[in-house]
Short mmCIF file of N, CA, C and O in Angstrom, two decimals:
data_model
loop_
_atom_site.label_atom_id
_atom_site.label_comp_id
_atom_site.label_asym_id
_atom_site.label_seq_id
_atom_site.Cartn_x
_atom_site.Cartn_y
_atom_site.Cartn_z
N MET A 1 32.41 -72.83 9.01
CA MET A 1 32.91 -73.38 7.77
C MET A 1 33.25 -72.25 6.80
O MET A 1 32.55 -71.25 6.72
N ILE A 2 34.33 -72.41 6.08
CA ILE A 2 34.77 -71.44 5.09
C ILE A 2 34.70 -72.10 3.71
O ILE A 2 35.19 -73.20 3.51
N LYS A 3 34.07 -71.40 2.77
CA LYS A 3 33.96 -71.88 1.39
C LYS A 3 34.78 -70.95 0.51
O LYS A 3 34.63 -69.73 0.58
N ARG A 4 35.63 -71.54 -0.33
CA ARG A 4 36.49 -70.76 -1.23
C ARG A 4 36.19 -71.16 -2.68
O ARG A 4 36.13 -72.35 -2.98
N LEU A 5 36.02 -70.17 -3.54
CA LEU A 5 35.75 -70.43 -4.95
C LEU A 5 36.81 -69.76 -5.81
O LEU A 5 37.28 -68.67 -5.49
N HIS A 6 37.14 -70.41 -6.91
CA HIS A 6 38.16 -69.90 -7.84
C HIS A 6 39.47 -69.66 -7.09
O HIS A 6 40.02 -68.56 -7.14
N SER A 7 39.92 -70.71 -6.42
CA SER A 7 41.12 -70.61 -5.59
C SER A 7 42.36 -71.03 -6.37
O SER A 7 42.32 -71.94 -7.20
N GLY A 8 43.45 -70.37 -6.07
CA GLY A 8 44.76 -70.72 -6.59
C GLY A 8 45.74 -70.72 -5.45
O GLY A 8 45.36 -70.57 -4.28
N ALA A 9 46.98 -70.87 -5.76
CA ALA A 9 48.02 -70.91 -4.73
C ALA A 9 48.14 -69.60 -3.99
O ALA A 9 48.50 -69.56 -2.81
N ARG A 10 47.81 -68.49 -4.67
CA ARG A 10 48.00 -67.17 -4.08
C ARG A 10 46.74 -66.60 -3.44
O ARG A 10 46.81 -65.86 -2.47
N MET A 11 45.57 -66.91 -4.02
CA MET A 11 44.34 -66.26 -3.53
C MET A 11 43.10 -66.97 -4.05
O MET A 11 43.18 -67.80 -4.95
N SER A 12 41.97 -66.61 -3.47
CA SER A 12 40.65 -67.04 -3.93
C SER A 12 39.90 -65.82 -4.41
O SER A 12 40.04 -64.74 -3.85
N GLN A 13 39.08 -65.98 -5.44
CA GLN A 13 38.26 -64.87 -5.92
C GLN A 13 37.08 -64.61 -4.99
O GLN A 13 36.65 -63.48 -4.84
N ILE A 14 36.56 -65.69 -4.38
CA ILE A 14 35.40 -65.59 -3.47
C ILE A 14 35.69 -66.39 -2.22
O ILE A 14 36.10 -67.55 -2.32
N VAL A 15 35.45 -65.80 -1.06
CA VAL A 15 35.50 -66.53 0.21
C VAL A 15 34.20 -66.24 0.94
O VAL A 15 33.82 -65.07 1.09
N ILE A 16 33.52 -67.30 1.38
CA ILE A 16 32.26 -67.16 2.11
C ILE A 16 32.47 -67.69 3.52
O ILE A 16 32.90 -68.84 3.70
N HIS A 17 32.15 -66.85 4.51
CA HIS A 17 32.30 -67.24 5.91
C HIS A 17 31.28 -66.48 6.74
O HIS A 17 31.10 -65.27 6.55
N ASN A 18 30.62 -67.17 7.65
CA ASN A 18 29.64 -66.55 8.54
C ASN A 18 28.60 -65.73 7.78
O ASN A 18 28.28 -64.60 8.17
N GLN A 19 28.10 -66.27 6.67
CA GLN A 19 27.05 -65.63 5.88
C GLN A 19 27.49 -64.32 5.22
O GLN A 19 26.66 -63.47 4.88
N VAL A 20 28.82 -64.15 5.08
CA VAL A 20 29.35 -62.97 4.40
C VAL A 20 30.22 -63.43 3.23
O VAL A 20 31.05 -64.33 3.37
N VAL A 21 30.01 -62.80 2.08
CA VAL A 21 30.78 -63.08 0.87
C VAL A 21 31.84 -62.00 0.73
O VAL A 21 31.51 -60.80 0.70
N HIS A 22 33.09 -62.42 0.63
CA HIS A 22 34.21 -61.50 0.43
C HIS A 22 34.78 -61.75 -0.96
O HIS A 22 35.09 -62.90 -1.29
N LEU A 23 34.88 -60.71 -1.76
CA LEU A 23 35.48 -60.85 -3.08
C LEU A 23 36.90 -60.30 -3.07
O LEU A 23 37.19 -59.31 -2.39
N ALA A 24 37.76 -60.93 -3.84
CA ALA A 24 39.11 -60.41 -4.05
C ALA A 24 39.00 -59.11 -4.82
O ALA A 24 37.97 -58.82 -5.45
N GLY A 25 40.03 -58.32 -4.79
CA GLY A 25 40.05 -57.08 -5.57
C GLY A 25 39.87 -57.38 -7.05
O GLY A 25 40.53 -58.28 -7.58
N GLN A 26 38.99 -56.63 -7.69
CA GLN A 26 38.68 -56.84 -9.10
C GLN A 26 39.24 -55.70 -9.93
O GLN A 26 39.06 -54.53 -9.61
N VAL A 27 39.95 -56.07 -10.99
CA VAL A 27 40.42 -55.11 -11.98
C VAL A 27 39.80 -55.48 -13.32
O VAL A 27 39.33 -56.60 -13.51
N ASP A 28 39.80 -54.56 -14.23
CA ASP A 28 39.18 -54.78 -15.54
C ASP A 28 40.18 -55.38 -16.51
O ASP A 28 41.07 -54.70 -16.99
N GLU A 29 40.02 -56.66 -16.78
CA GLU A 29 40.90 -57.35 -17.71
C GLU A 29 40.53 -57.07 -19.17
O GLU A 29 41.30 -57.35 -20.07
N THR A 30 39.33 -56.51 -19.43
CA THR A 30 38.87 -56.31 -20.81
C THR A 30 39.20 -54.94 -21.36
O THR A 30 39.35 -54.78 -22.56
N GLU A 31 39.31 -53.94 -20.51
CA GLU A 31 39.50 -52.56 -20.97
C GLU A 31 40.83 -52.03 -20.43
O GLU A 31 40.89 -50.96 -19.85
N LYS A 32 41.88 -52.82 -20.63
CA LYS A 32 43.18 -52.43 -20.09
C LYS A 32 43.59 -51.07 -20.61
O LYS A 32 43.65 -50.86 -21.82
N GLY A 33 43.82 -50.15 -19.70
CA GLY A 33 44.26 -48.82 -20.08
C GLY A 33 43.13 -47.87 -20.44
O GLY A 33 43.38 -46.73 -20.78
N GLY A 34 41.89 -48.32 -20.37
CA GLY A 34 40.76 -47.46 -20.69
C GLY A 34 40.50 -46.45 -19.60
O GLY A 34 41.08 -46.51 -18.51
N PRO A 35 39.59 -45.51 -19.85
CA PRO A 35 39.27 -44.50 -18.84
C PRO A 35 38.60 -45.13 -17.61
O PRO A 35 38.04 -46.23 -17.68
N ALA A 36 38.64 -44.42 -16.51
CA ALA A 36 38.16 -44.94 -15.23
C ALA A 36 36.69 -45.35 -15.27
O ALA A 36 36.31 -46.33 -14.63
N ASP A 37 35.85 -44.63 -16.02
CA ASP A 37 34.44 -45.00 -16.04
C ASP A 37 34.23 -46.33 -16.76
O ASP A 37 33.45 -47.17 -16.30
N GLU A 38 34.95 -46.57 -17.85
CA GLU A 38 34.83 -47.84 -18.56
C GLU A 38 35.36 -48.99 -17.70
O GLU A 38 34.74 -50.05 -17.62
N GLN A 39 36.52 -48.78 -17.10
CA GLN A 39 37.07 -49.82 -16.23
C GLN A 39 36.12 -50.11 -15.09
O GLN A 39 35.86 -51.27 -14.76
N THR A 40 35.56 -49.07 -14.50
CA THR A 40 34.64 -49.26 -13.36
C THR A 40 33.41 -50.04 -13.79
O THR A 40 32.99 -50.98 -13.10
N ARG A 41 32.80 -49.69 -14.91
CA ARG A 41 31.61 -50.41 -15.39
C ARG A 41 31.91 -51.89 -15.60
O ARG A 41 31.13 -52.76 -15.21
N ASN A 42 33.06 -52.18 -16.20
CA ASN A 42 33.43 -53.58 -16.44
C ASN A 42 33.70 -54.32 -15.13
O ASN A 42 33.31 -55.47 -14.97
N ILE A 43 34.36 -53.66 -14.20
CA ILE A 43 34.61 -54.27 -12.89
C ILE A 43 33.29 -54.56 -12.18
O ILE A 43 33.10 -55.64 -11.61
N LEU A 44 32.37 -53.62 -12.21
CA LEU A 44 31.08 -53.81 -11.53
C LEU A 44 30.30 -54.95 -12.16
O LEU A 44 29.60 -55.69 -11.45
N SER A 45 30.43 -55.14 -13.45
CA SER A 45 29.80 -56.28 -14.11
C SER A 45 30.42 -57.59 -13.61
O SER A 45 29.71 -58.58 -13.37
N GLN A 46 31.73 -57.61 -13.46
CA GLN A 46 32.41 -58.79 -12.91
C GLN A 46 31.94 -59.05 -11.48
O GLN A 46 31.70 -60.20 -11.09
N ILE A 47 31.80 -57.99 -10.70
CA ILE A 47 31.34 -58.13 -9.32
C ILE A 47 29.93 -58.70 -9.29
O ILE A 47 29.64 -59.60 -8.50
N ASP A 48 29.04 -58.22 -10.16
CA ASP A 48 27.69 -58.77 -10.24
C ASP A 48 27.73 -60.28 -10.47
O ASP A 48 27.02 -61.04 -9.82
N ALA A 49 28.57 -60.72 -11.40
CA ALA A 49 28.67 -62.14 -11.74
C ALA A 49 29.20 -62.96 -10.56
O ALA A 49 28.68 -64.04 -10.26
N LEU A 50 30.23 -62.46 -9.90
CA LEU A 50 30.80 -63.18 -8.75
C LEU A 50 29.82 -63.24 -7.58
O LEU A 50 29.69 -64.28 -6.93
N LEU A 51 29.14 -62.13 -7.31
CA LEU A 51 28.14 -62.14 -6.24
C LEU A 51 27.02 -63.12 -6.54
O LEU A 51 26.58 -63.88 -5.66
N ALA A 52 26.56 -63.16 -7.79
CA ALA A 52 25.51 -64.10 -8.18
C ALA A 52 25.98 -65.54 -8.00
O ALA A 52 25.24 -66.40 -7.49
N GLU A 53 27.21 -65.81 -8.39
CA GLU A 53 27.76 -67.15 -8.21
C GLU A 53 27.78 -67.56 -6.74
O GLU A 53 27.55 -68.72 -6.39
N ALA A 54 28.04 -66.59 -5.87
CA ALA A 54 28.09 -66.85 -4.43
C ALA A 54 26.71 -66.90 -3.79
O ALA A 54 26.57 -67.26 -2.63
N GLY A 55 25.67 -66.51 -4.54
CA GLY A 55 24.31 -66.56 -4.01
C GLY A 55 23.81 -65.27 -3.42
O GLY A 55 22.90 -65.27 -2.58
N THR A 56 24.36 -64.14 -3.85
CA THR A 56 23.93 -62.86 -3.33
C THR A 56 23.92 -61.83 -4.47
O THR A 56 24.06 -62.19 -5.64
N ASN A 57 23.76 -60.56 -4.14
CA ASN A 57 23.73 -59.51 -5.17
C ASN A 57 24.10 -58.17 -4.54
O ASN A 57 24.24 -58.06 -3.33
N LYS A 58 24.17 -57.15 -5.39
CA LYS A 58 24.63 -55.83 -4.94
C LYS A 58 23.70 -55.18 -3.93
O LYS A 58 24.14 -54.30 -3.19
N SER A 59 22.44 -55.60 -3.82
CA SER A 59 21.55 -55.02 -2.82
C SER A 59 21.94 -55.44 -1.41
O SER A 59 21.47 -54.87 -0.43
N LYS A 60 22.84 -56.42 -1.32
CA LYS A 60 23.29 -56.91 -0.01
C LYS A 60 24.74 -56.54 0.29
O LYS A 60 25.36 -57.09 1.19
N LEU A 61 25.26 -55.57 -0.47
CA LEU A 61 26.63 -55.11 -0.21
C LEU A 61 26.75 -54.55 1.20
O LEU A 61 25.86 -53.84 1.67
N LEU A 62 27.85 -54.85 1.83
CA LEU A 62 28.15 -54.32 3.16
C LEU A 62 29.19 -53.21 3.08
O LEU A 62 29.04 -52.16 3.71
N THR A 63 30.24 -53.45 2.32
CA THR A 63 31.33 -52.50 2.25
C THR A 63 32.02 -52.59 0.90
O THR A 63 32.00 -53.63 0.26
N ALA A 64 32.62 -51.49 0.49
CA ALA A 64 33.40 -51.44 -0.75
C ALA A 64 34.62 -50.55 -0.54
O ALA A 64 34.53 -49.52 0.12
N THR A 65 35.73 -50.98 -1.10
CA THR A 65 36.94 -50.16 -1.13
C THR A 65 37.36 -50.05 -2.58
O THR A 65 37.47 -51.05 -3.27
N ILE A 66 37.55 -48.82 -3.03
CA ILE A 66 37.93 -48.54 -4.40
C ILE A 66 39.32 -47.92 -4.40
O ILE A 66 39.56 -46.92 -3.71
N TYR A 67 40.22 -48.53 -5.16
CA TYR A 67 41.58 -48.02 -5.29
C TYR A 67 41.71 -47.40 -6.67
O TYR A 67 41.29 -47.99 -7.67
N MET A 68 42.29 -46.19 -6.73
CA MET A 68 42.46 -45.49 -8.00
C MET A 68 43.89 -44.95 -8.11
O MET A 68 44.41 -44.37 -7.15
N THR A 69 44.47 -45.10 -9.29
CA THR A 69 45.81 -44.56 -9.51
C THR A 69 45.78 -43.10 -9.95
O THR A 69 46.82 -42.43 -9.91
N ASN A 70 44.62 -42.61 -10.35
CA ASN A 70 44.50 -41.22 -10.79
C ASN A 70 43.23 -40.62 -10.19
O ASN A 70 42.15 -40.76 -10.76
N MET A 71 43.37 -39.93 -9.08
CA MET A 71 42.20 -39.36 -8.41
C MET A 71 41.55 -38.24 -9.23
O MET A 71 40.42 -37.85 -8.94
N LYS A 72 42.21 -37.77 -10.27
CA LYS A 72 41.59 -36.79 -11.15
C LYS A 72 40.43 -37.42 -11.93
O LYS A 72 39.59 -36.69 -12.45
N GLU A 73 40.38 -38.74 -11.99
CA GLU A 73 39.29 -39.45 -12.66
C GLU A 73 38.22 -39.92 -11.67
O GLU A 73 37.36 -40.72 -12.02
N PHE A 74 38.27 -39.40 -10.44
CA PHE A 74 37.29 -39.77 -9.42
C PHE A 74 35.86 -39.56 -9.91
O PHE A 74 35.00 -40.40 -9.72
N GLY A 75 35.59 -38.44 -10.56
CA GLY A 75 34.24 -38.14 -11.05
C GLY A 75 33.77 -39.17 -12.07
O GLY A 75 32.60 -39.57 -12.05
N LEU A 76 34.66 -39.60 -12.96
CA LEU A 76 34.30 -40.63 -13.95
C LEU A 76 33.95 -41.94 -13.26
O LEU A 76 32.94 -42.58 -13.57
N MET A 77 34.82 -42.36 -12.33
CA MET A 77 34.56 -43.60 -11.59
C MET A 77 33.27 -43.48 -10.83
O MET A 77 32.42 -44.39 -10.85
N ASN A 78 33.07 -42.37 -10.14
CA ASN A 78 31.91 -42.20 -9.28
C ASN A 78 30.60 -42.19 -10.08
O ASN A 78 29.59 -42.72 -9.62
N LYS A 79 30.64 -41.64 -11.27
CA LYS A 79 29.44 -41.64 -12.12
C LYS A 79 29.05 -43.07 -12.48
O LYS A 79 27.87 -43.44 -12.42
N ALA A 80 30.02 -43.90 -12.83
CA ALA A 80 29.75 -45.31 -13.13
C ALA A 80 29.25 -46.04 -11.88
O ALA A 80 28.31 -46.84 -11.95
N TRP A 81 29.86 -45.76 -10.74
CA TRP A 81 29.44 -46.38 -9.47
C TRP A 81 27.99 -46.01 -9.15
O TRP A 81 27.18 -46.87 -8.82
N GLU A 82 27.67 -44.73 -9.24
CA GLU A 82 26.33 -44.27 -8.88
C GLU A 82 25.26 -44.84 -9.81
O GLU A 82 24.13 -45.07 -9.38
N ALA A 83 25.59 -45.10 -11.06
CA ALA A 83 24.64 -45.71 -11.99
C ALA A 83 24.41 -47.18 -11.65
O ALA A 83 23.37 -47.74 -12.00
N TRP A 84 25.34 -47.80 -10.95
CA TRP A 84 25.27 -49.23 -10.64
C TRP A 84 24.73 -49.51 -9.24
O TRP A 84 23.91 -50.41 -9.06
N VAL A 85 25.17 -48.78 -8.25
CA VAL A 85 24.86 -49.12 -6.85
C VAL A 85 23.36 -48.94 -6.58
O VAL A 85 22.71 -48.06 -7.16
N ASP A 86 22.82 -49.79 -5.72
CA ASP A 86 21.42 -49.70 -5.30
C ASP A 86 21.33 -48.59 -4.24
O ASP A 86 21.79 -48.77 -3.12
N PRO A 87 20.75 -47.42 -4.57
CA PRO A 87 20.76 -46.30 -3.62
C PRO A 87 19.99 -46.60 -2.33
O PRO A 87 20.28 -45.99 -1.29
N ALA A 88 19.08 -47.54 -2.37
CA ALA A 88 18.35 -47.89 -1.15
C ALA A 88 19.17 -48.80 -0.24
O ALA A 88 18.81 -49.03 0.92
N ASN A 89 20.26 -49.34 -0.77
CA ASN A 89 21.09 -50.28 -0.02
C ASN A 89 22.58 -49.98 -0.21
O ASN A 89 23.38 -50.89 -0.43
N ALA A 90 22.94 -48.72 -0.13
CA ALA A 90 24.33 -48.33 -0.35
C ALA A 90 25.23 -48.89 0.76
O ALA A 90 24.88 -48.83 1.94
N PRO A 91 26.38 -49.45 0.38
CA PRO A 91 27.32 -49.97 1.38
C PRO A 91 28.17 -48.85 1.97
O PRO A 91 28.14 -47.72 1.49
N THR A 92 28.94 -49.18 2.98
CA THR A 92 29.99 -48.26 3.38
C THR A 92 31.00 -48.26 2.24
O THR A 92 31.09 -49.23 1.47
N ARG A 93 31.74 -47.17 2.09
CA ARG A 93 32.69 -47.12 0.97
C ARG A 93 33.84 -46.20 1.30
O ARG A 93 33.68 -45.17 1.95
N ALA A 94 35.01 -46.60 0.84
CA ALA A 94 36.20 -45.74 0.89
C ALA A 94 36.83 -45.75 -0.50
O ALA A 94 36.82 -46.78 -1.18
N THR A 95 37.33 -44.61 -0.92
CA THR A 95 38.07 -44.52 -2.17
C THR A 95 39.47 -44.04 -1.83
O THR A 95 39.64 -43.02 -1.14
N VAL A 96 40.45 -44.79 -2.29
CA VAL A 96 41.84 -44.56 -1.89
C VAL A 96 42.69 -44.31 -3.13
O VAL A 96 42.64 -45.09 -4.09
N GLY A 97 43.47 -43.24 -3.12
CA GLY A 97 44.43 -42.99 -4.19
C GLY A 97 45.70 -43.77 -3.92
O GLY A 97 46.22 -43.76 -2.81
N VAL A 98 46.16 -44.50 -4.94
CA VAL A 98 47.37 -45.32 -4.82
C VAL A 98 48.31 -44.99 -5.97
O VAL A 98 47.89 -44.50 -7.01
N SER A 99 49.58 -45.28 -5.79
CA SER A 99 50.55 -44.98 -6.84
C SER A 99 50.55 -46.01 -7.95
O SER A 99 50.92 -45.71 -9.09
N ALA A 100 50.15 -47.25 -7.64
CA ALA A 100 50.14 -48.30 -8.66
C ALA A 100 49.23 -49.44 -8.24
O ALA A 100 48.98 -49.63 -7.04
N LEU A 101 48.74 -50.17 -9.24
CA LEU A 101 47.99 -51.40 -9.00
C LEU A 101 48.82 -52.54 -9.57
O LEU A 101 50.01 -52.37 -9.83
N ALA A 102 48.22 -53.70 -9.80
CA ALA A 102 48.96 -54.88 -10.23
C ALA A 102 49.63 -54.72 -11.60
O ALA A 102 50.55 -55.45 -11.92
N GLY A 103 49.17 -53.78 -12.39
CA GLY A 103 49.78 -53.51 -13.69
C GLY A 103 49.49 -52.07 -14.07
O GLY A 103 48.49 -51.50 -13.66
N ASP A 104 50.36 -51.49 -14.89
CA ASP A 104 50.20 -50.09 -15.29
C ASP A 104 48.89 -49.84 -16.03
O ASP A 104 48.39 -48.72 -16.04
N GLU A 105 48.34 -50.86 -16.68
CA GLU A 105 47.11 -50.69 -17.45
C GLU A 105 45.87 -50.59 -16.57
O GLU A 105 44.81 -50.19 -17.03
N PHE A 106 45.99 -50.94 -15.30
CA PHE A 106 44.86 -50.88 -14.38
C PHE A 106 44.87 -49.56 -13.63
O PHE A 106 45.86 -49.18 -13.03
N THR A 107 43.73 -48.86 -13.67
CA THR A 107 43.63 -47.59 -12.94
C THR A 107 42.60 -47.65 -11.82
O THR A 107 42.56 -46.76 -10.98
N VAL A 108 41.78 -48.72 -11.81
CA VAL A 108 40.74 -48.88 -10.77
C VAL A 108 40.76 -50.34 -10.30
O VAL A 108 40.87 -51.25 -11.12
N GLU A 109 40.65 -50.53 -9.00
CA GLU A 109 40.47 -51.86 -8.41
C GLU A 109 39.39 -51.72 -7.34
O GLU A 109 39.42 -50.75 -6.57
N ILE A 110 38.47 -52.67 -7.29
CA ILE A 110 37.36 -52.60 -6.34
C ILE A 110 37.28 -53.90 -5.55
O ILE A 110 37.30 -54.99 -6.12
N VAL A 111 37.15 -53.75 -4.23
CA VAL A 111 36.99 -54.87 -3.30
C VAL A 111 35.66 -54.69 -2.60
O VAL A 111 35.37 -53.60 -2.10
N VAL A 112 34.83 -55.74 -2.55
CA VAL A 112 33.54 -55.65 -1.85
C VAL A 112 33.30 -56.87 -0.97
O VAL A 112 33.89 -57.93 -1.19
N SER A 113 32.43 -56.67 0.00
CA SER A 113 31.89 -57.76 0.81
C SER A 113 30.37 -57.58 0.84
O SER A 113 29.87 -56.44 0.82
N ALA A 114 29.65 -58.71 0.87
CA ALA A 114 28.19 -58.66 0.87
C ALA A 114 27.64 -59.76 1.76
O ALA A 114 28.26 -60.81 1.95
N ALA A 115 26.46 -59.53 2.30
CA ALA A 115 25.77 -60.56 3.07
C ALA A 115 25.15 -61.57 2.11
O ALA A 115 24.84 -61.24 0.96
N LEU A 116 25.00 -62.80 2.59
CA LEU A 116 24.31 -63.80 1.76
C LEU A 116 22.82 -63.54 1.77
O LEU A 116 22.29 -62.92 2.66
#
């Protein structure tokens, strides 16, 4: 069985299948154009809320992919990530430099999956 939450014609924010929660890519809608650390902190707060809604939390993260439009801000993003992630339960992670995200104001997008 597949459970979809916050679904629209184009995508769902949360998909749960086989005891795994998959979140859509999250961008920071509140700090448009802000520095990477602020955007990352806000995105991670959104991820916490979505994971809680799905019945899980960051200690059960399996994987994360982080997209950045400016890899020169990697240290800023990473500092925010390291303050948030559970070091005893760190997921696999990739950070990818991209030329653009859904809007010019977004510099960080994060996609995660977690076990229930």
